[in-house]
XYZ file of C-alpha atoms in Angstrom:
95
model
C -13.625 -13.071 -9.955
C -15.777 -10.029 -9.345
C -16.963 -7.846 -12.209
C -14.641 -4.904 -12.940
C -17.270 -2.368 -11.815
C -17.583 -4.112 -8.440
C -13.794 -4.268 -8.098
C -13.583 -0.530 -8.783
C -16.214 0.226 -6.140
C -14.371 -1.877 -3.560
C -11.080 -0.145 -4.410
C -12.667 3.303 -4.170
C -14.298 2.612 -0.811
C -11.162 0.933 0.545
C -8.976 3.878 -0.445
C -11.283 6.270 1.399
C -10.900 4.291 4.626
C -7.155 3.569 4.632
C -6.235 6.758 6.509
C -9.189 6.485 8.889
C -8.328 2.934 9.919
C -4.635 3.770 10.155
C -5.295 6.669 12.528
C -7.659 4.585 14.660
C -5.079 1.787 14.806
C -2.348 4.227 15.891
C -4.602 5.810 18.519
C -5.638 2.445 19.957
C -2.039 1.236 19.977
C -0.870 4.361 21.789
C -3.705 4.179 24.318
C -2.998 0.504 24.959
C 0.704 1.136 25.480
C 0.013 4.048 27.823
C -2.577 2.067 29.770
C -0.354 -0.937 30.344
C 2.529 1.322 31.385
C 0.203 3.171 33.808
C -0.453 -0.171 35.505
C 3.256 -0.541 36.147
C 3.826 -3.045 33.368
C 6.953 -2.893 31.254
C 7.220 -3.265 27.516
C 10.373 -5.226 26.863
C 11.709 -5.248 23.312
C 13.158 -8.475 21.987
C 16.923 -8.772 22.030
C 18.662 -8.971 18.658
C 19.223 -12.679 19.252
C 15.601 -13.369 20.148
C 14.380 -11.291 17.215
C 16.614 -13.332 14.889
C 15.221 -16.551 16.390
C 11.632 -15.435 15.741
C 12.493 -14.287 12.232
C 14.019 -17.697 11.492
C 10.955 -19.457 12.930
C 8.518 -17.594 10.666
C 10.671 -17.618 7.527
C 9.078 -20.842 6.158
C 5.653 -19.187 6.389
C 6.875 -16.062 4.610
C 8.666 -18.145 1.972
C 5.463 -20.107 1.369
C 3.496 -16.865 1.031
C 5.991 -15.517 -1.511
C 5.885 -18.758 -3.499
C 2.083 -18.975 -3.466
C 1.574 -15.368 -4.488
C 4.188 -15.647 -7.230
C 2.393 -18.706 -8.636
C -0.790 -16.610 -8.770
C 0.987 -13.734 -10.485
C 0.758 -11.539 -7.396
C 3.554 -9.354 -5.968
C 4.137 -11.269 -2.729
C 7.868 -10.588 -2.607
C 7.219 -6.893 -3.140
C 4.703 -6.912 -0.261
C 7.150 -8.703 2.040
C 9.970 -6.307 1.159
C 7.704 -3.290 1.732
C 6.613 -4.709 5.095
C 10.215 -5.368 6.142
C 11.154 -1.804 5.191
C 8.260 -0.400 7.222
C 9.272 -2.526 10.215
C 12.811 -1.121 10.004
C 11.479 2.416 9.647
C 9.005 2.330 12.525
C 10.643 -0.097 14.953
C 12.924 2.683 16.206
C 9.888 4.794 17.114
C 8.320 2.117 19.304
C 11.277 0.873 21.311
């Protein structure tokens, strides 16, 4: 484990860059989508059935993550729930 002072420095620096990296990610994603569409490609969303199939396929990995983080006293379930909520929130924007 890192010394508390080092942890605090990492947290401080990380917090300063969250918005910057988020904006860069969004810009790159938008540019990539626009570029591929300009080439005549189509972005095809998964059907509800296919999405359910993928979700089922990855559920053992997510379950393992939740179990492992719980054993370490970390909020894995909370992270998964937050991620699922963000997917629901933003998936409508990118269809």
